[in-house]
Coordinates of C-alpha atoms in Angstrom, one line a residue:
Chain A
M20 CA 78.1 111.4 82.4
N21 CA 81.3 111.8 84.5
T22 CA 80.1 115.0 86.8
R23 CA 84.2 114.6 87.8
A24 CA 85.4 115.6 84.3
I25 CA 82.1 117.9 83.3
L26 CA 83.1 119.9 86.9
A27 CA 86.4 120.1 86.0
I28 CA 86.6 121.2 82.7
V29 CA 83.9 123.7 84.0
R30 CA 86.0 125.0 86.8
K31 CA 89.4 125.0 84.3
D32 CA 87.3 126.8 81.7
L33 CA 86.2 129.5 83.9
K34 CA 89.4 129.8 85.8
V35 CA 91.5 130.1 82.2
A36 CA 88.6 132.4 81.2
L37 CA 89.0 135.1 84.2
Q38 CA 92.5 135.4 83.2
N39 CA 92.1 136.8 80.4
K40 CA 91.6 140.8 80.0
G41 CA 89.4 140.7 77.0
V42 CA 86.6 138.6 78.6
V43 CA 87.2 140.0 82.4
L44 CA 86.6 144.2 81.4
P45 CA 83.7 143.7 79.1
I46 CA 82.0 141.6 82.1
V47 CA 83.1 144.2 85.0
I48 CA 82.1 147.4 83.3
L49 CA 79.3 146.8 80.8
P50 CA 77.5 146.2 84.1
L51 CA 78.6 149.0 85.4
I52 CA 77.6 151.2 83.0
L53 CA 74.5 149.7 82.3
F54 CA 73.2 148.2 85.8
V55 CA 75.1 151.7 88.0
V56 CA 75.9 154.5 86.2
L57 CA 72.8 154.3 83.4
P58 CA 69.6 153.9 86.6
W59 CA 71.3 157.6 87.9
I60 CA 71.7 159.5 84.3
M61 CA 67.9 158.4 84.1
A62 CA 66.3 159.3 86.7
Y63 CA 68.6 162.6 87.1
A64 CA 67.5 163.3 83.6
S65 CA 63.7 162.1 84.3
S66 CA 63.6 164.6 87.1
L67 CA 65.1 167.5 84.7
T68 CA 62.2 166.7 83.0
G69 CA 60.1 166.9 85.4
M70 CA 60.6 170.6 86.2
S71 CA 60.5 172.2 83.1
G72 CA 56.8 172.5 81.3
A73 CA 57.9 172.0 77.9
S74 CA 59.9 169.2 78.3
M75 CA 56.5 167.8 80.3
S76 CA 55.0 168.1 76.8
N77 CA 57.6 166.1 75.3
V78 CA 57.4 163.4 77.6
D79 CA 53.2 163.5 77.0
E80 CA 53.6 163.0 73.2
L81 CA 55.9 160.2 73.9
L82 CA 53.7 157.9 76.4
K83 CA 51.2 158.9 74.7
R84 CA 52.7 156.8 71.8
M85 CA 53.1 153.6 73.9
P86 CA 50.6 150.9 73.7
S87 CA 47.3 151.2 75.9
G88 CA 48.6 148.3 78.4
L89 CA 51.8 150.5 78.8
L90 CA 49.9 153.3 79.7
N91 CA 47.4 151.2 82.6
E92 CA 50.6 150.1 83.8
L93 CA 52.0 153.4 84.9
S94 CA 48.4 155.3 85.2
P95 CA 48.9 155.1 89.6
Y96 CA 52.7 157.8 89.1
N97 CA 52.5 160.7 88.2
Q98 CA 53.6 162.7 85.2
E99 CA 56.9 162.7 86.2
Q100 CA 57.2 159.4 88.0
Q101 CA 55.8 158.2 85.1
M102 CA 59.0 158.8 83.5
I103 CA 61.0 157.3 85.5
V104 CA 59.3 154.2 85.8
F105 CA 59.4 153.7 81.8
S106 CA 63.0 154.3 81.4
L107 CA 64.3 152.7 84.6
V108 CA 61.8 149.8 84.3
Y109 CA 60.2 149.4 80.6
M110 CA 63.4 151.2 78.3
L111 CA 65.9 149.3 80.1
A112 CA 64.7 146.2 79.6
P113 CA 65.5 144.5 76.9
M114 CA 69.3 145.9 77.8
F115 CA 69.5 143.5 81.1
L116 CA 69.4 140.7 78.2
I117 CA 72.8 142.0 76.7
M118 CA 74.1 141.2 80.2
P119 CA 73.6 137.1 80.1
L120 CA 73.7 137.1 75.9
M121 CA 77.7 138.9 76.2
V122 CA 78.5 136.9 79.0
S123 CA 78.0 133.6 77.6
S124 CA 79.5 134.1 73.7
V125 CA 82.1 136.0 75.1
L126 CA 83.2 133.1 77.7
A127 CA 82.1 130.2 75.2
A128 CA 84.5 131.9 73.0
D129 CA 87.3 131.7 75.0
S130 CA 86.4 128.3 75.6
F131 CA 86.3 127.1 71.9
A132 CA 87.3 129.7 70.1
G133 CA 90.6 130.0 72.3
E134 CA 91.4 126.7 72.9
K135 CA 91.6 126.5 69.7
E136 CA 94.1 129.6 69.7
R137 CA 96.2 128.0 71.9
K138 CA 96.4 124.7 70.6
T139 CA 95.2 122.7 74.4
L140 CA 91.9 121.2 72.0
E141 CA 94.3 118.6 71.0
A142 CA 95.1 117.1 74.5
L143 CA 91.6 117.5 75.8
L144 CA 89.9 115.2 72.7
Y145 CA 92.5 112.9 73.7
T146 CA 91.1 112.1 77.7
P147 CA 88.7 110.0 77.9
T148 CA 85.6 112.3 78.5
T149 CA 82.9 111.5 75.8
D150 CA 81.9 113.9 73.2
R151 CA 78.7 114.5 74.6
E152 CA 80.6 115.3 78.0
L153 CA 83.1 117.7 76.6
F154 CA 79.6 119.5 74.6
T155 CA 78.3 119.4 78.1
A156 CA 80.8 120.9 80.6
K157 CA 82.2 123.4 77.9
L158 CA 78.4 124.6 77.3
L159 CA 77.8 124.1 81.0
G160 CA 80.7 126.8 82.6
A161 CA 80.0 130.1 80.0
W162 CA 76.1 129.7 80.8
T163 CA 76.6 128.9 84.6
A164 CA 79.0 132.1 84.8
A165 CA 76.2 133.6 82.0
V166 CA 73.5 133.4 84.5
A167 CA 75.2 134.0 87.6
V168 CA 76.1 137.4 86.2
A169 CA 72.9 138.0 84.9
L170 CA 71.5 137.9 88.5
L171 CA 73.6 139.7 90.6
S172 CA 73.7 143.0 88.6
F173 CA 69.9 142.3 88.6
V174 CA 70.4 142.8 92.5
V175 CA 72.6 145.3 92.3
Y176 CA 69.9 147.2 89.0
A177 CA 67.6 146.5 91.4
V178 CA 69.3 148.3 94.8
M179 CA 69.9 151.2 92.1
V180 CA 66.9 152.1 90.4
N181 CA 65.1 152.0 93.7
A182 CA 68.2 154.3 95.2
A183 CA 67.6 157.4 91.6
G184 CA 63.7 156.8 92.0
W185 CA 63.9 157.1 96.0
Q186 CA 63.8 160.7 95.6
S187 CA 60.8 161.1 93.3
I188 CA 58.6 158.2 93.8
G189 CA 59.4 157.4 97.8
Q190 CA 58.3 153.3 98.0
V191 CA 60.0 150.3 95.8
F192 CA 58.6 149.9 92.7
F193 CA 61.8 147.5 91.4
P194 CA 61.7 144.4 90.6
N195 CA 57.9 143.4 88.8
W196 CA 56.8 140.6 87.6
M197 CA 57.4 141.7 84.2
W198 CA 61.5 142.1 85.8
I199 CA 61.2 138.4 87.7
A200 CA 60.4 136.7 84.7
L201 CA 63.0 138.8 82.8
V202 CA 65.5 137.7 84.7
F203 CA 64.4 133.1 85.6
W204 CA 62.8 132.6 82.2
V205 CA 64.4 135.0 79.0
S206 CA 68.0 135.6 80.6
P207 CA 68.8 131.5 81.2
A208 CA 67.6 131.3 77.4
V209 CA 69.3 134.4 76.1
A210 CA 72.4 132.2 77.6
G211 CA 72.1 129.7 75.9
L212 CA 71.5 131.3 72.8
G213 CA 74.7 133.3 73.3
L214 CA 76.3 129.7 73.8
V215 CA 75.2 127.7 70.5
V216 CA 75.8 130.8 68.1
M217 CA 79.0 130.6 69.6
V218 CA 79.8 126.7 69.0
F219 CA 78.8 127.6 65.9
V220 CA 81.3 130.8 65.5
S221 CA 84.1 129.4 66.7
A222 CA 84.0 126.2 64.5
R223 CA 85.0 128.7 61.6
A224 CA 86.9 131.8 63.7
Q225 CA 91.1 131.4 63.8
G226 CA 90.5 132.8 67.5
F227 CA 89.2 134.6 70.5
Q228 CA 88.9 137.9 69.1
D229 CA 87.7 137.1 66.0
A230 CA 84.9 134.9 66.8
Y231 CA 83.8 137.5 69.7
Q232 CA 83.3 140.2 66.6
T233 CA 82.2 138.1 65.4
G234 CA 79.5 136.6 67.2
G235 CA 78.7 140.0 68.3
L236 CA 75.7 140.0 65.7
V237 CA 73.8 137.9 68.0
V238 CA 73.3 141.0 70.1
L239 CA 70.7 142.7 67.3
P240 CA 67.4 141.4 68.1
V241 CA 68.1 143.0 71.8
I242 CA 68.5 146.0 69.9
F243 CA 65.5 145.4 67.5
L244 CA 63.7 144.8 71.0
M245 CA 64.7 148.0 72.5
I246 CA 63.7 150.0 69.5
G247 CA 60.5 148.5 69.5
Q248 CA 59.7 149.3 72.2
I249 CA 61.1 153.0 72.6
S250 CA 59.3 153.5 68.9
G251 CA 56.1 152.5 71.1
A252 CA 55.5 149.4 68.5
M253 CA 55.3 147.3 71.7
Y254 CA 56.3 147.1 75.1
F255 CA 57.8 144.4 77.7
S256 CA 54.6 143.7 79.0
L257 CA 54.6 140.1 81.3
G258 CA 53.1 138.2 78.4
V259 CA 55.6 140.1 76.0
V260 CA 58.4 138.0 77.8
L261 CA 57.2 134.9 78.8
L262 CA 56.7 134.4 74.7
V263 CA 60.3 136.1 74.4
G264 CA 61.4 133.8 76.6
A265 CA 59.8 130.7 75.2
A266 CA 60.3 131.2 71.7
V267 CA 64.6 132.2 72.7
W268 CA 63.7 128.3 74.5
L269 CA 62.7 126.9 71.7
L270 CA 65.3 128.4 69.3
D271 CA 68.1 127.2 72.3
I272 CA 66.8 124.1 71.5
I273 CA 66.6 123.7 68.0
L274 CA 70.5 124.9 67.9
L275 CA 71.2 122.9 70.4
R276 CA 70.4 120.0 68.7
F277 CA 73.0 120.9 65.4
A278 CA 75.7 122.4 67.4
S279 CA 75.7 119.1 69.6
K280 CA 75.7 116.7 66.0
S281 CA 78.6 119.0 64.7
F282 CA 80.6 119.0 68.0
R283 CA 82.2 115.4 67.7
R284 CA 85.6 114.6 68.0
G285 CA 86.7 113.9 64.4
E286 CA 84.7 117.5 63.4
L287 CA 86.5 119.6 66.4
M288 CA 90.1 117.7 64.6
T289 CA 89.6 119.3 61.6
K290 CA 87.7 122.8 62.6
F291 CA 89.4 123.9 66.0
Chain B
M26 CA 101.6 84.1 70.6
S27 CA 99.5 86.6 72.1
V28 CA 96.6 88.5 71.0
P29 CA 98.4 92.3 69.9
V30 CA 98.0 95.7 71.4
I31 CA 97.5 97.3 68.4
Q32 CA 96.2 96.5 65.7
T33 CA 94.9 97.6 62.6
S34 CA 93.5 95.7 59.2
S35 CA 93.4 98.4 55.8
L36 CA 93.1 101.4 58.0
S37 CA 92.0 104.4 56.3
R38 CA 91.9 108.2 56.4
R39 CA 91.1 110.8 53.7
F40 CA 91.2 114.5 53.7
G41 CA 89.2 114.8 50.6
E42 CA 91.5 114.3 47.7
K43 CA 94.4 113.2 50.0
N44 CA 95.1 109.7 52.0
A45 CA 96.0 110.7 55.0
V46 CA 95.8 107.1 55.4
D47 CA 96.2 104.4 53.4
D48 CA 95.3 100.9 54.0
L49 CA 97.5 100.6 56.8
T50 CA 97.6 97.3 58.4
L51 CA 100.0 96.1 61.4
E52 CA 100.5 95.0 65.0
V53 CA 102.2 95.8 68.0
Q54 CA 102.9 93.3 70.7
A55 CA 102.6 94.3 74.5
G56 CA 105.7 95.3 75.6
E57 CA 107.0 96.5 72.4
I58 CA 108.4 99.9 71.6
F59 CA 107.5 100.6 68.0
G60 CA 108.5 103.2 65.3
F61 CA 106.7 105.3 63.4
L62 CA 108.9 106.5 61.6
G63 CA 108.1 109.5 57.9
H64 CA 108.6 112.6 56.4
N65 CA 105.6 115.0 57.5
G66 CA 102.3 114.6 56.2
A67 CA 103.4 110.6 56.2
G68 CA 99.8 110.0 58.6
K69 CA 102.2 109.0 61.6
T70 CA 99.8 111.2 63.5
T71 CA 96.2 110.7 61.9
T72 CA 97.2 107.2 62.8
V73 CA 98.2 108.2 66.6
R74 CA 94.7 110.0 66.2
L75 CA 92.9 107.2 64.6
L76 CA 94.0 104.9 66.9
N77 CA 92.9 107.1 69.9
G78 CA 89.5 107.3 68.1
V79 CA 89.6 110.9 67.8
L80 CA 89.2 110.7 64.2
E81 CA 86.9 108.6 62.3
P82 CA 88.7 105.5 59.7
T83 CA 87.3 106.5 56.3
A84 CA 87.6 102.7 55.8
G85 CA 89.8 99.1 57.5
H86 CA 89.3 99.1 60.7
A87 CA 91.5 99.1 64.2
K88 CA 91.6 97.5 67.8
V89 CA 93.6 99.1 70.8
L90 CA 93.6 96.7 73.7
G91 CA 91.2 94.7 72.1
L92 CA 88.8 97.7 72.1
D93 CA 87.8 99.2 68.3
P94 CA 88.1 102.6 69.2
Q95 CA 85.7 104.7 67.2
R96 CA 83.0 103.0 68.9
E97 CA 84.7 102.7 72.4
G98 CA 86.9 105.4 72.1
S99 CA 86.3 107.0 76.0
S100 CA 87.5 103.3 77.3
V101 CA 90.6 103.2 75.1
R102 CA 91.7 106.6 76.1
A103 CA 91.2 105.4 79.3
R104 CA 94.1 103.0 79.0
T105 CA 95.9 104.8 77.1
G106 CA 98.7 108.5 77.1
V107 CA 99.3 110.9 74.5
L108 CA 101.9 113.2 73.8
T109 CA 100.9 115.4 71.1
E110 CA 103.1 116.7 68.6
T111 CA 102.9 120.3 70.3
P112 CA 102.5 120.4 74.1
A113 CA 99.0 121.7 74.1
V114 CA 99.3 122.5 77.7
D115 CA 97.2 125.3 78.9
E116 CA 99.6 128.6 79.6
R117 CA 97.1 130.6 82.2
L118 CA 97.3 127.7 84.7
T119 CA 100.6 126.9 86.8
A120 CA 102.2 122.8 86.0
R121 CA 100.5 121.6 89.2
E122 CA 97.1 122.8 88.1
N123 CA 97.4 121.4 84.6
L124 CA 98.2 118.0 85.7
S125 CA 95.5 118.4 88.5
F126 CA 93.0 119.6 86.0
Y127 CA 94.6 116.4 83.8
A128 CA 94.4 113.7 86.5
E129 CA 90.4 114.6 87.4
L130 CA 89.8 113.8 83.5
Y131 CA 91.9 110.5 83.5
N132 CA 90.0 109.4 86.6
V133 CA 92.8 108.9 89.2
P134 CA 91.6 108.2 92.0
R135 CA 91.1 111.2 94.3
G136 CA 92.9 110.7 96.9
E137 CA 96.0 109.8 94.4
V138 CA 95.7 113.3 92.5
V139 CA 98.0 115.2 95.0
S140 CA 100.7 112.5 95.3
R141 CA 100.8 111.6 91.6
V142 CA 100.6 114.9 90.5
D143 CA 104.1 115.3 92.6
F144 CA 105.6 112.2 92.0
L145 CA 105.0 113.8 87.9
L146 CA 106.6 116.8 88.6
T147 CA 109.6 115.4 90.3
E148 CA 110.8 112.7 88.4
F149 CA 110.3 115.6 85.0
E150 CA 112.2 117.7 87.3
L151 CA 109.3 120.6 87.0
I152 CA 108.7 120.5 91.1
E153 CA 110.9 124.0 91.7
R154 CA 108.3 125.6 89.6
A155 CA 105.5 124.1 89.7
S156 CA 103.6 127.0 90.9
E157 CA 104.2 128.8 88.0
K158 CA 102.4 129.9 85.5
V159 CA 103.1 127.1 82.3
G160 CA 103.7 130.8 80.2
G161 CA 107.0 131.6 81.7
Y162 CA 108.4 127.8 80.8
S163 CA 110.8 127.0 78.3
K164 CA 109.9 124.6 75.2
G165 CA 111.5 122.0 76.9
M166 CA 109.6 122.5 80.5
K167 CA 106.7 122.9 78.4
Q168 CA 107.3 118.9 76.8
R169 CA 108.6 117.7 79.8
L170 CA 104.8 118.8 81.4
A171 CA 103.2 117.1 78.6
L172 CA 105.3 114.1 78.6
A173 CA 104.4 114.0 82.7
R174 CA 100.6 113.7 81.6
A175 CA 100.4 111.7 79.3
L176 CA 101.5 109.7 82.1
L177 CA 99.1 110.4 84.8
H178 CA 97.1 107.8 85.2
K179 CA 99.7 104.9 84.5
P180 CA 98.6 104.2 80.4
E181 CA 98.9 100.7 79.3
V182 CA 99.8 101.9 75.9
L183 CA 101.6 105.2 75.3
F184 CA 101.8 107.4 72.2
L185 CA 104.2 109.5 72.0
D186 CA 104.9 112.1 68.9
E187 CA 107.7 113.6 68.6
P188 CA 109.2 113.3 72.3
T189 CA 112.3 115.3 72.4
A190 CA 111.9 117.7 69.2
A191 CA 112.1 120.5 72.0
L192 CA 114.6 118.4 74.4
D193 CA 118.1 119.5 75.7
P194 CA 120.6 116.5 75.0
V195 CA 120.3 115.3 78.6
A196 CA 116.6 115.7 78.9
T197 CA 116.5 113.9 75.7
R198 CA 119.2 111.3 77.7
H199 CA 116.1 111.3 80.6
V200 CA 113.3 110.4 78.2
H201 CA 114.8 108.0 76.6
T202 CA 115.2 105.9 80.2
L203 CA 112.4 106.8 80.8
V204 CA 111.1 105.6 77.6
E205 CA 113.2 102.1 78.2
A206 CA 112.1 101.8 82.1
L207 CA 107.8 102.3 81.3
A208 CA 108.6 99.6 77.9
R209 CA 110.8 96.7 79.7
R210 CA 110.0 96.8 83.2
E211 CA 106.6 98.2 84.1
G212 CA 105.4 96.1 80.2
C213 CA 103.8 99.3 78.8
T214 CA 103.3 99.3 74.9
V215 CA 105.1 102.4 73.2
L216 CA 104.5 103.8 70.0
L217 CA 106.7 106.2 68.8
C218 CA 106.6 108.7 66.2
T219 CA 109.8 110.3 65.1
H220 CA 112.2 112.1 62.9
N221 CA 114.4 111.3 65.3
L222 CA 116.4 108.3 63.6
V223 CA 119.3 107.5 65.8
E224 CA 116.3 107.7 68.6
A225 CA 113.8 105.7 66.2
Q226 CA 117.5 103.2 66.1
H227 CA 117.9 103.5 69.5
L228 CA 114.5 102.5 71.2
C229 CA 112.7 100.8 68.7
D230 CA 112.5 97.1 68.8
R231 CA 110.9 97.3 65.1
V232 CA 109.7 100.3 63.1
A233 CA 107.1 101.0 60.4
V234 CA 108.3 103.5 57.5
L235 CA 105.0 105.8 56.5
E236 CA 105.1 107.4 52.9
Q237 CA 102.1 109.7 51.9
G238 CA 99.9 107.6 53.8
R239 CA 101.1 103.9 53.1
L240 CA 103.3 101.3 55.4
V241 CA 106.9 101.3 53.2
A242 CA 109.0 99.3 55.5
L243 CA 108.2 97.3 58.7
G244 CA 110.7 95.2 60.8
T245 CA 113.3 95.2 63.3
P246 CA 116.1 98.0 62.7
S247 CA 118.7 95.2 61.8
E248 CA 115.5 93.1 59.3
L249 CA 115.3 96.2 57.3
T250 CA 119.1 96.8 57.1
R251 CA 119.9 93.9 56.0
Q252 CA 116.4 94.5 53.3
Y253 CA 117.0 97.8 52.1
V254 CA 121.1 98.5 52.4
R255 CA 122.9 96.5 49.8
R256 CA 125.9 98.1 50.2
L257 CA 128.8 97.5 52.7
D258 CA 131.1 99.6 54.2
V259 CA 133.4 97.9 56.2
D260 CA 136.9 98.5 57.6
L261 CA 140.1 96.6 56.7
E262 CA 143.5 96.9 59.1
V263 CA 146.1 94.9 57.0
D264 CA 150.2 94.8 57.8
P265 CA 150.9 98.3 57.5
A266 CA 154.5 97.0 54.9
Q267 CA 151.8 96.0 52.6
I268 CA 148.6 98.8 52.7
D269 CA 149.7 100.1 49.0
L270 CA 149.9 97.2 47.3
V271 CA 146.5 95.7 49.0
M272 CA 145.2 99.1 47.7
Q273 CA 146.7 98.7 44.0
T274 CA 145.3 94.8 44.9
L275 CA 141.5 96.3 45.6
L276 CA 141.7 98.9 42.3
Q277 CA 141.9 95.7 40.3
Y278 CA 138.3 94.4 41.5
P279 CA 135.3 96.8 41.2
Q280 CA 133.2 93.8 41.0
L281 CA 133.7 93.8 44.7
V282 CA 134.7 97.1 46.0
I283 CA 133.0 99.5 44.9
G284 CA 135.1 103.4 44.5
A285 CA 138.6 103.9 45.9
P286 CA 139.3 102.7 49.1
K287 CA 139.7 105.4 51.3
R288 CA 143.0 104.9 53.3
E289 CA 143.1 106.6 57.3
K290 CA 146.4 105.5 58.5
D291 CA 147.0 101.9 58.4
T292 CA 143.1 101.5 57.7
L293 CA 141.0 101.0 54.5
T294 CA 137.4 101.6 54.6
M295 CA 135.7 100.6 50.8
T296 CA 132.6 99.8 50.4
L297 CA 131.3 96.6 49.1
P298 CA 128.3 95.6 46.7
G299 CA 127.2 93.1 49.7
R300 CA 127.7 91.2 52.4
E301 CA 128.6 87.9 50.5
C302 CA 131.7 89.9 49.1
I303 CA 133.4 89.6 52.1
P304 CA 134.5 85.5 51.6
E305 CA 135.2 86.5 47.9
L306 CA 137.6 89.3 48.9
L307 CA 139.4 87.6 51.9
S308 CA 140.3 84.5 49.3
V309 CA 142.1 87.4 47.0
F310 CA 143.9 88.6 50.3
I311 CA 144.8 85.3 50.9
G312 CA 145.6 84.2 48.0
Q313 CA 148.3 86.8 47.1
G314 CA 149.9 86.5 50.5
L315 CA 148.0 89.8 52.2
R316 CA 148.2 89.7 55.7
V317 CA 144.6 91.2 57.0
Y318 CA 144.2 91.6 60.7
R319 CA 141.1 93.2 60.7
L320 CA 138.5 93.3 58.8
A321 CA 134.9 94.7 60.1
P322 CA 132.2 95.6 58.0
R323 CA 129.7 98.4 59.6
E324 CA 126.2 97.9 60.3
A325 CA 124.4 100.0 58.4
D326 CA 122.7 102.3 61.1
L327 CA 118.3 103.2 60.1
E328 CA 119.0 106.3 58.4
E329 CA 120.0 104.7 55.6
V330 CA 117.6 102.7 55.4
Y331 CA 114.9 105.4 55.7
F332 CA 116.8 107.4 52.8
A333 CA 117.6 103.9 50.8
I334 CA 113.5 103.6 51.2
H335 CA 112.9 107.1 49.9
G336 CA 115.1 106.5 47.2
G337 CA 117.9 108.2 48.3
A338 CA 116.3 112.2 47.2
E339 CA 117.6 113.1 50.7

């Protein structure tokens, strides 16, 4: 493998992508809303709930629907604190996965479909880079950036969550082991999933926007996880997170095999 | 005889029902400027892709620099340079960034990247705007940048797909000079795909004419002229006092002269059915005591060859 060529493509792809407003805006705005604004709103809403008797009975009802494992994890806290911990630590956990998924797919859309749109792919295909190097470079750039943004978002979220909940809880309560597994085990896998899906979508898309819109459907499983958690059908325990991670990694490996097979110069020249 | 730099044998590529390249067999020698002529869709670009291992052939095989592009594509591409039909330069990067990026991909030694990039930017008169985003460049500037990119790694074989399509006459001449210098002085083999028949005539040692993927003619421009253009235009300068008599005489020999000669001052221009009519025509002039000062055949050009091959439909 020609690492020099791979790194050159990674650097170039990121540089080009970061000059596209369609790429940069969601990468900046989404974490700002999810990991800076939302924690404060949730913490404020939870503390308001704590002041109202009627709302407290609603919280009680909501928590009663939750799996016993979650109730055990919330048991050290009083009811107001439980609401804060539940909303900031558990309810938002699946939403965190949107971040690596979105970043990897938006960058991959720019890298694959965008390259097709800009008509720059052909020159790249005439270079001595092998199909495998090209594929690796294209995936590596978007994946590394997605994981880096996810890590950064996690650090920002950790600070925001503890700051927002400090008044009610009075101690550092975030992250727990579930979140550590979510960030370091599941989010890289989810970033990979966004990438491979976008490789397939880009082969049929006309350009960046087209690929990004079609590939956006990949967030649906994350939405289902969120609904499952809010409805009490499941909760993000450490075990569930490890299991979800393993499933996504497995899916990544299977899809990657197919994607790498279709990523051949001849195919690219006709499809891309 | 030396081993050909490019060799194809029954090379074919189909896209569905369409034969993009059909049973192509040819050889290109080292240092040759070889022209590929044909309409849009004749198979020129597909052939370039096949020869660089970017597309796989449906049948037949090819060798470039002794390597099989299908199995050793990476090694082939390391030694070839390609100017694609569209410049395919990244418009969000500067000219310098574009070239530096490709220098890395073509494995230009790290210590030489800056000097090589600057040399080519200077050579193609882009150095003053080297730090500007390419998006703001004119078509011609993008084309020059793409050509500079194809030369970054000093390729042994250069594939040029319509190299002067977007260039003004000055830039076109510059490219022609460069291509000739690369081939004549540095021994680079050039495969030139072009619609520009004057360009092909001026630059190419040999040309191949493709039609619907098939090779329909191959040879030097003069070989093709002799083979395909039977008719011959000649300029005839005679004694001005006899010019009307000459006109009348010529009209009596329709087997030697096609149509009526055109008169321009003291010179007549006419079309003969072939080169072999010249001696007969001269005998007629001598026999009738007509004084001929000059009889000059006009060499047919590739344009006439091209239209002759394509049945004069154009």
